[in-house]
XYZ file of C-alpha atoms in Angstrom:
692
model
C -0.009 0.172 0.083
C 2.791 2.376 0.855
C 4.677 1.563 -2.421
C 1.221 2.303 -4.515
C 0.771 5.624 -2.821
C 4.378 6.533 -3.273
C 3.744 6.013 -7.107
C 0.674 8.166 -7.285
C 2.223 10.707 -5.301
C 4.923 10.716 -7.990
C 2.906 11.244 -10.987
C 0.573 13.613 -9.602
C 3.598 15.520 -8.819
C 5.727 14.785 -12.413
C 5.956 17.797 -13.963
C 6.558 16.199 -17.373
C 3.512 14.686 -17.259
C 1.301 17.768 -16.623
C 3.196 19.512 -19.633
C 2.369 16.453 -21.956
C -1.072 16.748 -20.875
C -1.611 20.566 -21.074
C -0.084 20.022 -24.668
C -2.750 17.388 -25.647
C -5.097 19.543 -24.233
C -4.186 22.584 -26.168
C -4.119 20.469 -29.245
C -7.495 19.090 -28.827
C -8.874 22.614 -27.965
C -7.301 23.779 -31.274
C -8.778 21.046 -33.323
C -12.122 21.584 -32.204
C -11.935 24.965 -32.691
C -11.183 24.265 -36.128
C -13.751 22.016 -36.333
C -15.936 24.558 -35.077
C -14.881 27.095 -37.324
C -15.232 25.001 -40.434
C -19.064 23.988 -39.201
C -20.072 27.524 -38.751
C -18.182 28.891 -41.963
C -19.165 25.754 -44.476
C -20.209 26.653 -48.127
C -23.296 24.741 -47.085
C -25.752 24.919 -44.076
C -25.920 22.534 -41.275
C -28.509 21.733 -38.841
C -29.038 19.539 -36.004
C -32.571 18.252 -34.857
C -33.554 15.888 -32.066
C -36.262 13.233 -32.294
C -39.013 15.947 -31.946
C -37.680 17.768 -34.929
C -36.441 20.704 -32.943
C -33.285 22.609 -33.460
C -30.313 21.620 -31.348
C -27.479 23.592 -33.477
C -27.142 25.136 -36.691
C -24.291 26.867 -38.362
C -23.669 30.481 -39.521
C -23.932 30.034 -43.188
C -27.499 28.767 -42.515
C -28.460 31.642 -40.518
C -27.079 34.016 -42.799
C -28.965 32.471 -45.792
C -32.303 32.557 -43.311
C -31.422 36.197 -41.971
C -31.753 34.893 -38.074
C -29.892 35.278 -35.006
C -28.900 31.974 -33.466
C -31.095 32.356 -30.317
C -34.080 33.247 -32.305
C -34.050 29.680 -33.448
C -32.374 27.596 -30.856
C -35.521 27.772 -28.471
C -36.794 24.572 -27.134
C -40.277 25.724 -28.186
C -39.309 26.002 -31.923
C -38.926 23.412 -34.070
C -38.959 22.545 -38.112
C -42.152 24.189 -38.918
C -40.537 27.673 -38.138
C -38.398 27.350 -41.603
C -40.983 25.196 -43.736
C -44.664 25.297 -44.437
C -47.205 23.405 -43.280
C -47.481 21.283 -46.697
C -43.362 20.547 -46.571
C -43.327 19.881 -43.118
C -45.918 16.885 -43.723
C -43.692 15.639 -46.502
C -40.859 15.754 -44.000
C -42.086 14.759 -40.896
C -42.314 10.744 -41.817
C -39.044 10.608 -43.007
C -37.158 12.540 -40.428
C -39.058 10.313 -37.787
C -37.746 7.086 -39.601
C -34.229 8.275 -39.793
C -33.472 6.469 -36.621
C -33.993 3.119 -38.265
C -32.452 3.791 -41.517
C -29.477 5.822 -40.579
C -30.184 8.228 -43.431
C -33.019 9.385 -45.748
C -33.259 10.158 -49.386
C -32.166 13.762 -50.237
C -35.074 15.809 -50.897
C -35.703 19.222 -52.499
C -37.917 21.468 -50.493
C -38.627 25.380 -49.683
C -37.045 27.247 -46.572
C -38.696 30.215 -45.371
C -36.396 33.503 -44.465
C -37.316 35.279 -41.703
C -38.480 38.002 -43.992
C -40.882 35.387 -45.289
C -39.215 35.247 -48.572
C -38.001 31.579 -49.911
C -35.117 30.101 -51.590
C -34.881 26.248 -52.901
C -32.604 23.869 -50.840
C -31.535 20.070 -51.146
C -31.947 18.769 -47.802
C -29.680 15.388 -46.977
C -30.411 14.129 -43.163
C -28.024 11.552 -41.680
C -28.575 10.054 -37.929
C -25.977 10.276 -35.077
C -25.931 7.537 -32.572
C -24.244 6.565 -29.810
C -21.904 3.609 -28.907
C -24.941 1.373 -28.127
C -26.765 2.473 -31.588
C -29.239 4.383 -29.499
C -30.408 7.493 -31.524
C -29.200 10.925 -30.432
C -29.781 13.362 -33.115
C -29.953 14.053 -37.032
C -27.251 15.912 -39.098
C -28.812 17.762 -41.680
C -26.927 19.374 -44.391
C -28.516 22.239 -46.702
C -27.434 23.343 -50.119
C -28.994 26.282 -51.741
C -30.011 25.054 -55.317
C -32.159 28.394 -56.155
C -29.843 29.069 -58.896
C -29.509 25.490 -60.321
C -33.525 25.517 -60.231
C -33.715 28.709 -62.376
C -31.024 27.373 -64.507
C -32.885 24.217 -65.251
C -36.198 26.458 -65.618
C -34.726 28.214 -68.177
C -33.094 25.065 -70.101
C -36.479 23.692 -69.870
C -38.235 26.855 -71.427
C -35.366 27.045 -74.130
C -35.986 23.309 -74.981
C -39.630 23.933 -75.163
C -39.131 26.946 -77.418
C -36.908 24.696 -79.495
C -39.444 22.123 -79.923
C -42.069 24.470 -80.688
C -39.748 26.036 -83.484
C -38.621 23.120 -85.164
C -42.321 21.622 -84.891
C -43.148 24.342 -87.109
C -40.910 23.513 -89.852
C -42.056 21.115 -92.967
C -38.551 19.472 -92.683
C -38.041 16.356 -90.570
C -35.384 16.959 -87.527
C -33.981 14.295 -85.492
C -30.944 14.005 -83.095
C -29.144 10.446 -82.242
C -26.388 9.813 -80.165
C -23.683 7.795 -80.926
C -25.138 4.687 -79.211
C -27.987 5.631 -82.085
C -30.387 6.209 -79.214
C -33.132 9.163 -79.814
C -32.479 12.466 -78.105
C -34.444 14.859 -79.808
C -37.394 14.691 -82.595
C -39.695 17.336 -84.066
C -43.091 16.715 -84.334
C -43.137 16.055 -88.322
C -40.372 13.188 -87.737
C -42.108 11.516 -84.766
C -45.626 11.591 -86.740
C -43.405 9.345 -89.543
C -43.634 6.435 -86.892
C -46.947 7.500 -85.462
C -45.739 9.185 -81.945
C -45.536 12.157 -80.207
C -42.359 13.989 -80.048
C -41.753 13.224 -76.356
C -42.441 9.318 -76.883
C -39.279 9.518 -79.302
C -36.474 10.010 -76.452
C -34.794 6.890 -75.853
C -35.877 4.816 -78.952
C -32.886 3.299 -80.877
C -32.918 4.090 -84.506
C -33.283 -0.058 -85.237
C -36.537 0.077 -83.125
C -37.928 2.843 -85.428
C -36.825 1.957 -88.939
C -38.402 -0.842 -90.505
C -36.163 -4.275 -90.899
C -35.757 -4.121 -94.581
C -34.586 -0.548 -94.440
C -31.927 -0.659 -92.186
C -29.431 -2.335 -94.219
C -29.996 0.506 -96.769
C -29.399 3.614 -94.773
C -27.003 1.711 -92.048
C -23.696 2.110 -94.354
C -24.706 5.886 -94.091
C -25.093 5.907 -90.462
C -21.568 4.134 -90.171
C -19.993 7.222 -92.273
C -21.628 9.901 -90.679
C -20.403 8.335 -87.219
C -17.001 8.356 -88.621
C -17.301 12.122 -89.619
C -18.718 12.211 -93.211
C -21.728 14.321 -94.137
C -24.040 11.852 -95.968
C -26.804 13.114 -98.248
C -28.816 10.287 -99.872
C -32.653 10.084 -101.338
C -34.885 7.706 -100.017
C -38.501 6.474 -100.698
C -40.775 5.897 -98.407
C -44.356 3.813 -98.886
C -47.031 5.547 -97.179
C -49.873 3.685 -95.163
C -52.238 5.221 -97.757
C -50.029 3.247 -100.359
C -48.902 6.369 -101.758
C -45.279 6.548 -102.476
C -43.051 9.794 -101.176
C -39.313 10.752 -102.111
C -37.174 12.443 -99.354
C -33.971 14.140 -99.635
C -31.881 12.416 -96.470
C -28.937 14.354 -94.567
C -27.024 12.565 -91.686
C -24.744 15.659 -90.210
C -22.101 14.571 -87.515
C -22.121 16.090 -84.204
C -18.578 16.677 -83.528
C -17.157 18.336 -80.291
C -13.433 18.567 -79.432
C -12.679 15.671 -82.272
C -15.167 13.142 -80.975
C -18.287 12.210 -82.792
C -21.326 12.516 -80.070
C -24.041 11.680 -82.288
C -25.601 12.794 -85.924
C -28.425 15.194 -86.752
C -30.950 13.756 -89.438
C -32.566 16.010 -91.863
C -35.444 14.725 -94.228
C -36.774 16.982 -96.930
C -39.788 15.829 -98.948
C -39.241 16.282 -102.400
C -42.237 14.220 -103.799
C -43.492 17.154 -105.825
C -40.267 17.981 -107.271
C -39.479 14.539 -108.052
C -43.329 14.171 -109.761
C -42.244 17.129 -111.662
C -39.027 15.581 -112.891
C -40.728 12.691 -113.756
C -43.354 14.879 -115.938
C -40.897 16.597 -117.619
C -38.815 13.550 -118.324
C -41.646 11.895 -119.888
C -42.685 15.408 -121.792
C -38.706 15.322 -122.954
C -38.919 11.856 -124.048
C -42.390 12.641 -125.923
C -41.163 15.740 -127.377
C -37.686 13.672 -128.429
C -40.216 10.868 -129.937
C -41.938 13.716 -131.885
C -38.577 15.122 -133.254
C -37.303 12.171 -134.968
C -40.836 11.632 -136.309
C -40.338 15.237 -137.974
C -37.015 14.893 -138.755
C -37.140 13.534 -142.313
C -39.986 15.946 -143.214
C -38.018 19.090 -142.004
C -34.633 17.659 -143.838
C -36.623 17.317 -146.979
C -38.345 20.695 -146.867
C -34.922 22.320 -145.688
C -34.424 24.343 -148.766
C -38.106 25.453 -148.783
C -37.630 26.854 -144.709
C -34.381 28.499 -145.820
C -35.795 30.579 -148.599
C -38.893 31.329 -146.004
C -35.847 32.603 -143.555
C -33.813 34.752 -145.960
C -37.403 36.096 -146.901
C -38.233 37.242 -143.384
C -35.644 39.828 -142.776
C -37.374 42.175 -140.122
C -36.052 40.906 -136.705
C -32.088 41.870 -135.553
C -30.172 41.359 -132.300
C -27.243 43.613 -131.265
C -25.426 44.198 -127.387
C -24.688 47.586 -125.564
C -23.288 48.141 -122.276
C -24.746 49.723 -119.413
C -24.449 53.256 -121.024
C -25.864 52.242 -123.988
C -22.684 51.815 -126.350
C -22.735 49.236 -128.648
C -20.561 46.194 -128.033
C -21.716 44.036 -130.420
C -22.940 44.333 -133.903
C -24.407 41.202 -135.293
C -25.022 40.551 -139.292
C -28.951 40.703 -138.693
C -28.601 44.084 -137.249
C -26.400 45.111 -140.243
C -29.251 43.726 -142.585
C -31.678 45.840 -140.853
C -30.093 48.768 -140.079
C -27.528 49.189 -142.817
C -25.102 50.500 -140.574
C -21.701 48.158 -140.952
C -19.968 46.563 -137.630
C -17.079 49.268 -137.836
C -19.665 52.424 -138.002
C -21.617 51.096 -134.787
C -19.052 49.269 -132.295
C -18.690 51.576 -129.135
C -21.312 54.512 -130.775
C -24.500 54.906 -128.659
C -27.219 53.092 -129.634
C -29.500 56.302 -129.556
C -28.108 57.414 -133.077
C -30.486 54.612 -134.343
C -33.429 56.642 -133.281
C -35.209 59.149 -135.590
C -35.355 62.232 -134.257
C -38.970 63.874 -133.824
C -40.640 60.770 -132.998
C -43.602 63.180 -131.831
C -44.146 61.008 -128.423
C -43.942 57.756 -130.198
C -42.009 56.150 -127.733
C -43.148 55.081 -124.474
C -40.263 57.004 -122.687
C -36.818 58.758 -123.772
C -33.808 56.395 -124.513
C -31.883 57.403 -121.402
C -35.071 56.132 -118.887
C -35.417 52.846 -121.325
C -31.780 51.601 -120.004
C -32.619 52.750 -116.663
C -35.968 50.734 -116.619
C -34.409 47.559 -118.440
C -31.534 47.454 -115.631
C -34.285 47.804 -113.005
C -36.764 45.355 -114.009
C -34.647 42.909 -116.102
C -36.674 44.252 -119.263
C -38.515 46.977 -121.061
C -39.895 47.465 -124.518
C -40.129 50.396 -126.626
C -41.730 51.183 -129.714
C -40.844 54.300 -132.381
C -38.992 55.341 -135.691
C -35.702 54.071 -136.267
C -32.757 55.040 -138.737
C -31.303 53.186 -141.824
C -27.686 53.836 -143.103
C -29.528 55.510 -146.114
C -31.274 57.794 -144.351
C -35.061 55.824 -144.510
C -36.843 55.185 -141.441
C -39.119 52.084 -140.238
C -40.959 51.850 -137.315
C -39.802 49.041 -134.835
C -40.888 47.227 -131.763
C -37.542 46.749 -129.403
C -36.868 44.793 -126.266
C -34.140 45.634 -123.815
C -32.972 42.891 -121.690
C -30.581 43.298 -118.913
C -27.778 40.354 -119.303
C -26.772 39.672 -115.578
C -24.304 36.655 -114.400
C -24.705 34.384 -111.541
C -23.752 37.010 -108.837
C -26.198 39.484 -110.232
C -23.611 41.566 -111.642
C -25.009 43.687 -114.909
C -22.850 42.374 -118.136
C -24.443 44.398 -120.469
C -28.168 44.472 -122.482
C -29.204 42.579 -125.549
C -31.583 44.437 -128.131
C -33.873 42.775 -130.073
C -35.716 45.308 -132.803
C -38.487 43.992 -134.991
C -39.253 45.795 -138.575
C -43.171 46.600 -137.676
C -43.690 49.292 -140.649
C -46.420 47.236 -142.203
C -48.155 46.582 -138.835
C -47.956 50.232 -138.372
C -49.816 51.129 -141.235
C -52.222 48.376 -140.745
C -52.416 49.762 -137.000
C -53.068 53.170 -138.693
C -55.739 51.818 -140.672
C -57.185 49.830 -138.396
C -57.662 53.010 -135.812
C -59.440 54.810 -138.624
C -61.560 52.199 -139.065
C -62.180 51.909 -135.407
C -62.738 55.180 -135.116
C -65.784 55.163 -137.829
C -66.993 51.963 -136.070
C -67.179 53.661 -133.239
C -68.994 56.573 -134.364
C -71.418 54.163 -136.294
C -71.839 52.027 -133.049
C -72.695 55.080 -130.976
C -75.347 56.374 -133.586
C -76.904 52.698 -133.634
C -76.689 53.094 -129.730
C -78.912 56.045 -129.784
C -80.889 54.572 -132.397
C -81.378 51.363 -129.842
C -82.178 53.803 -126.474
C -84.872 55.569 -128.646
C -86.216 52.393 -129.470
C -85.882 50.727 -126.345
C -87.907 53.714 -125.129
C -90.360 53.758 -127.540
C -90.993 50.226 -126.818
C -91.663 50.795 -123.162
C -93.879 53.314 -123.795
C -95.684 51.252 -126.146
C -95.648 48.435 -123.489
C -97.111 50.925 -121.049
C -99.810 52.440 -123.031
C -100.863 48.491 -124.584
C -101.191 47.198 -120.850
C -103.380 50.388 -119.752
C -105.591 49.961 -122.856
C -105.857 46.182 -122.166
C -106.966 46.631 -118.338
C -110.105 48.558 -119.224
C -111.738 45.820 -121.182
C -110.397 43.070 -118.449
C -111.950 45.227 -115.896
C -115.128 44.757 -117.614
C -114.924 41.064 -118.415
C -114.012 40.488 -114.954
C -117.093 42.524 -113.574
C -119.552 40.892 -115.913
C -118.286 37.656 -115.004
C -118.896 38.372 -111.498
C -122.475 39.613 -112.036
C -123.435 36.392 -113.663
C -121.809 34.269 -111.023
C -124.098 36.417 -108.406
C -127.121 35.989 -111.031
C -126.714 32.249 -111.056
C -126.139 31.962 -107.453
C -126.517 28.325 -106.502
C -128.005 27.105 -110.081
C -127.826 23.853 -110.665
C -126.292 24.325 -114.325
C -122.921 23.325 -112.840
C -121.057 23.234 -116.597
C -122.373 26.801 -116.849
C -120.908 27.985 -113.466
C -117.609 25.765 -114.336
C -117.315 28.148 -117.596
C -117.863 31.345 -115.742
C -115.309 30.100 -112.912
C -112.838 29.251 -115.542
C -113.284 32.719 -117.251
C -113.069 34.411 -113.572
C -109.505 32.434 -113.334
C -107.905 33.593 -116.840
C -109.627 36.941 -115.996
C -107.164 37.405 -113.040
C -104.216 35.319 -114.413
C -104.629 37.748 -117.380
C -104.488 40.725 -114.988
C -101.711 39.704 -113.143
C -99.669 39.369 -116.188
C -100.471 42.874 -117.439
C -99.479 44.155 -114.020
C -96.364 42.267 -114.583
C -95.912 43.978 -117.904
C -96.484 47.255 -116.365
C -93.892 46.533 -113.619
C -91.476 45.288 -116.280
C -91.885 48.189 -118.535
C -91.798 50.801 -115.432
C -88.353 49.107 -114.187
C -86.688 49.814 -117.671
C -87.701 53.883 -116.986
C -87.487 54.311 -113.553
C -84.561 55.910 -111.663
C -81.978 54.146 -109.454
C -82.328 55.568 -106.081
C -78.412 54.442 -105.510
C -77.486 54.190 -101.680
C -75.771 51.972 -99.227
C -78.122 48.846 -98.452
C -77.597 46.733 -95.859
C -78.406 42.990 -96.844
C -79.291 41.715 -93.704
C -82.288 43.723 -92.265
C -83.654 44.031 -95.805
C -83.737 40.084 -96.228
C -84.956 39.715 -92.438
C -88.092 41.890 -93.659
C -88.835 39.749 -97.115
C -88.768 36.626 -95.217
C -90.770 37.482 -92.294
C -93.327 38.415 -95.028
C -92.991 35.183 -96.631
C -93.142 33.424 -93.263
C -96.755 35.239 -92.783
C -97.854 34.237 -96.212
C -97.067 30.725 -95.317
C -98.222 30.177 -92.034
C -98.539 26.719 -92.475
C -95.036 25.772 -94.111
C -92.177 24.034 -92.328
C -89.194 25.828 -93.973
C -85.627 25.886 -92.653
C -84.062 29.157 -93.226
C -80.220 29.411 -93.422
C -79.002 32.885 -93.621
C -75.208 33.771 -93.483
C -74.821 36.333 -90.774
C -72.106 38.464 -92.263
C -74.241 39.595 -95.470
C -72.168 43.118 -96.803
C -73.737 46.221 -97.773
C -74.440 46.828 -101.192
C -75.187 49.952 -103.594
C -78.355 50.077 -105.240
C -82.020 50.939 -104.888
C -83.189 49.337 -101.636
C -86.970 48.907 -102.907
C -85.891 47.461 -106.289
C -83.604 45.374 -104.444
C -86.346 44.217 -101.923
C -88.559 43.350 -104.957
C -85.616 41.458 -106.585
C -85.136 38.966 -103.399
C -88.377 38.749 -102.573
C -89.041 36.975 -106.204
C -86.057 34.813 -105.835
C -87.315 34.011 -102.229
C -91.029 33.445 -103.335
C -89.753 31.396 -105.970
C -88.045 28.760 -103.525
C -91.058 28.874 -101.304
C -93.416 27.869 -103.811
C -91.123 25.043 -105.413
C -90.490 23.284 -102.206
C -94.100 23.134 -101.171
C -93.945 19.059 -102.221
C -91.439 18.815 -99.594
C -92.147 17.608 -96.180
C -89.222 20.204 -94.560
C -88.361 23.139 -96.902
C -84.875 24.277 -96.739
C -83.349 27.483 -98.460
C -80.226 28.679 -98.058
C -78.776 32.453 -98.886
C -74.980 33.511 -98.853
C -72.521 35.050 -100.823
C -68.727 35.395 -101.870
C -66.378 38.044 -103.222
C -66.556 38.314 -106.821
C -62.927 38.109 -108.387
C -63.606 40.820 -111.163
C -65.473 42.750 -108.497
C -68.655 43.461 -106.602
C -70.304 40.628 -104.768
C -72.065 37.360 -106.032
C -74.851 36.072 -103.989
C -76.891 32.827 -104.310
C -80.627 31.872 -103.305
C -80.308 27.918 -102.911
C -83.627 25.651 -102.231
C -84.009 21.649 -102.105
C -87.465 21.910 -104.415
C -88.523 20.147 -107.722
C -85.924 21.967 -109.937
C -86.191 21.553 -113.556
C -84.095 20.666 -116.689
C -81.856 23.386 -117.433
C -80.755 22.663 -120.766
C -84.805 22.806 -121.842
C -84.853 26.467 -120.002
C -83.880 28.629 -122.843
C -85.948 31.282 -121.916
C -85.862 31.042 -118.225
C -85.630 34.827 -117.804
C -88.235 35.768 -120.451
C -91.752 37.364 -119.352
C -94.712 34.529 -119.132
C -92.032 31.923 -119.695
C -92.293 29.064 -116.935
C -90.695 25.787 -116.341
C -93.711 24.038 -114.240
C -97.778 23.777 -115.606
C -99.717 26.101 -113.765
C -101.777 23.183 -112.395
C -99.298 22.342 -110.451
C -97.609 25.441 -109.264
C -99.393 28.882 -109.537
C -98.360 31.942 -110.880
C -97.671 33.928 -113.984
C -94.173 33.680 -114.961
C -92.852 37.311 -114.436
C -90.835 37.026 -111.289
C -87.413 35.742 -112.726
C -87.734 38.592 -115.488
C -88.409 41.311 -113.154
C -85.457 40.235 -110.554
C -83.102 40.062 -113.879
C -83.974 43.002 -115.048
C -83.587 44.791 -111.434
C -79.893 42.837 -111.354
C -79.164 44.551 -114.812
C -80.339 48.000 -113.799
C -77.641 47.410 -110.899
C -75.006 46.302 -113.246
C -74.777 42.839 -112.633
C -76.100 39.518 -113.870
C -78.133 36.374 -112.674
C -78.089 33.004 -113.648
C -79.066 29.338 -112.273
C -77.864 25.877 -111.584
C -80.356 23.162 -111.304
C -81.577 19.886 -112.229
C -84.983 17.904 -112.125
C -85.856 16.951 -108.326
C -82.435 18.176 -107.227
C -83.207 21.694 -105.962
C -82.196 24.981 -107.590
C -79.485 27.646 -107.083
C -80.017 31.144 -108.659
C -76.732 33.002 -108.620
C -76.638 37.326 -109.102
C -73.913 39.571 -108.685
C -74.407 43.238 -107.250
C -71.784 46.127 -106.771
C -70.034 46.374 -103.497
C -70.447 49.442 -101.222
C -67.064 50.693 -100.296
C -63.239 50.088 -101.747
C -62.520 46.618 -103.076
C -59.818 45.058 -101.925
C -56.614 44.972 -104.188
C -55.971 41.303 -105.991
C -52.723 39.675 -105.750
C -51.654 37.835 -109.008
C -48.698 35.782 -109.244
C -45.455 37.478 -111.315
C -46.426 34.682 -113.974
C -49.824 35.700 -114.530
C -48.662 39.289 -114.515
C -46.010 39.179 -117.291
C -48.813 37.175 -119.658
C -50.793 40.259 -119.127
C -48.056 42.316 -120.009
C -47.675 40.765 -123.420
């Protein structure tokens, strides 16, 4: 016991041991301080949670992100709900509570709430800390701010969506396959080739997309593209409808830093151009065959054609530079103008123009050059000079000659001797003036005759009405006198006479109206057709209350220019005609519509599902008193269409019909439009044809 006590006393009083313990304590404290500094100033956030999800510790980095002081969060009454909202807390709670059994949980993304209420996106990774016996002490969680990464992902997603939208709108089929031939991108057109959506293409291998019989054809091109060589070839595709399509295919390597990462695939539909080429090829073959058939005949008649060519010497061609100086003078130019090559080379072509054209040329020579260079070609007519001083009337076409780069190389001038045509034109002008004078005189005579005819029709109609009234009156008196007489035959005769009298009265009224339309002055004004038709249709519905008719009227009827009363009468006649001839249908249908007339104005139509008629036999469809059906089947006098035609023609339009027996009838007519007509666009080829 004394020995042990002596030993303990020596250890306690050993200065060396005390020094070693002090050094070890200082080293441990330094390590602890360094660990605390690393913990507090780590680039990511750290926090410790107990089993109740209360904050046990938090480093300075996370405090600065959140905007809190340490003592504000390290309060036993505060748990994780201070930093996340209830929705995130409900998602996190079961995971964090289960960490004691699993030691760690899968990282999760969540929104952390700062002290000022703002949020930032973070990645939370939790690990369990246990004692030596494996008992859970607390969970250690690291927090990484992923706001910038999330913003970047959103921008990339938006950019990818924008790129997808753009590529979906182009007609070219686009796709990208990596070096393992797995699809990474496809636009809508390319995905539709395989009956899929673009998002369904991602990850699909090329071998699963292309038909097995097509793979041996394209794989050599794919191999070349993956070796860094651009590939272009044509491919034929048989659609599900049995129609063949042709595509120009491009395989473009995706080369990055010397390595091939994949290939871009472009497919251009060249079906139309291929069909055009085949059509042209077939046409050329046909032309060559015809040329061969005619070669023998042409050879036999060569002398005759040569004589004919020598006799026709009214054309020539020569060339000038951009300033109008002659650069090449051909034999045809020398033959037509008489000037030699030496006389004209380098001289301005204006020397060939006669002085004092008296405005015959469209523009002056300098402007002709300017217009030809600007428009590519320009024509001019006027008197030209020959070497002997004589002149001839010519038609000259100046054409700008440009190379592939668009640079002007000069101009060609093709001149034709039109002296004989000019003389004939002058004679024709004189004859036309005389003819126009005679036409004007004849027109005046016809106008006077038409006026006399209208006056005659008016007078005759009025004169016929008086005896007709007498006939009608006496028939009425006889009917009243006979009363309920047993002489049925007499009553039948009187009824037929009364009916014929009324029919003739209606015909005279129609004739008077027809004559009046030739004399009446149009009260032209803007007429909105929608309310006008509403009134006409309402009147027809009142007159036919028992009829079942479906009225289909376009809602955007335009405003036309004309006489509202006359237009209402024309519309009423046409619609009444449709109501009458749909009487045999259980359910009548009458349509009213319109469209733009390409030559000006508007074209309207009235279509019904009535009995129709044979249009080939209706030669006098718009003639007064002409009918296509018997009066015993459909009543009427045959004046409505004639009156409608006259009203339409008085408005500068025309009217026609399309029909067939038992297939309904459609009447079309044109009316002037109230407003400025839109300018019609014609293709360049059409404008070129009009210019000639």
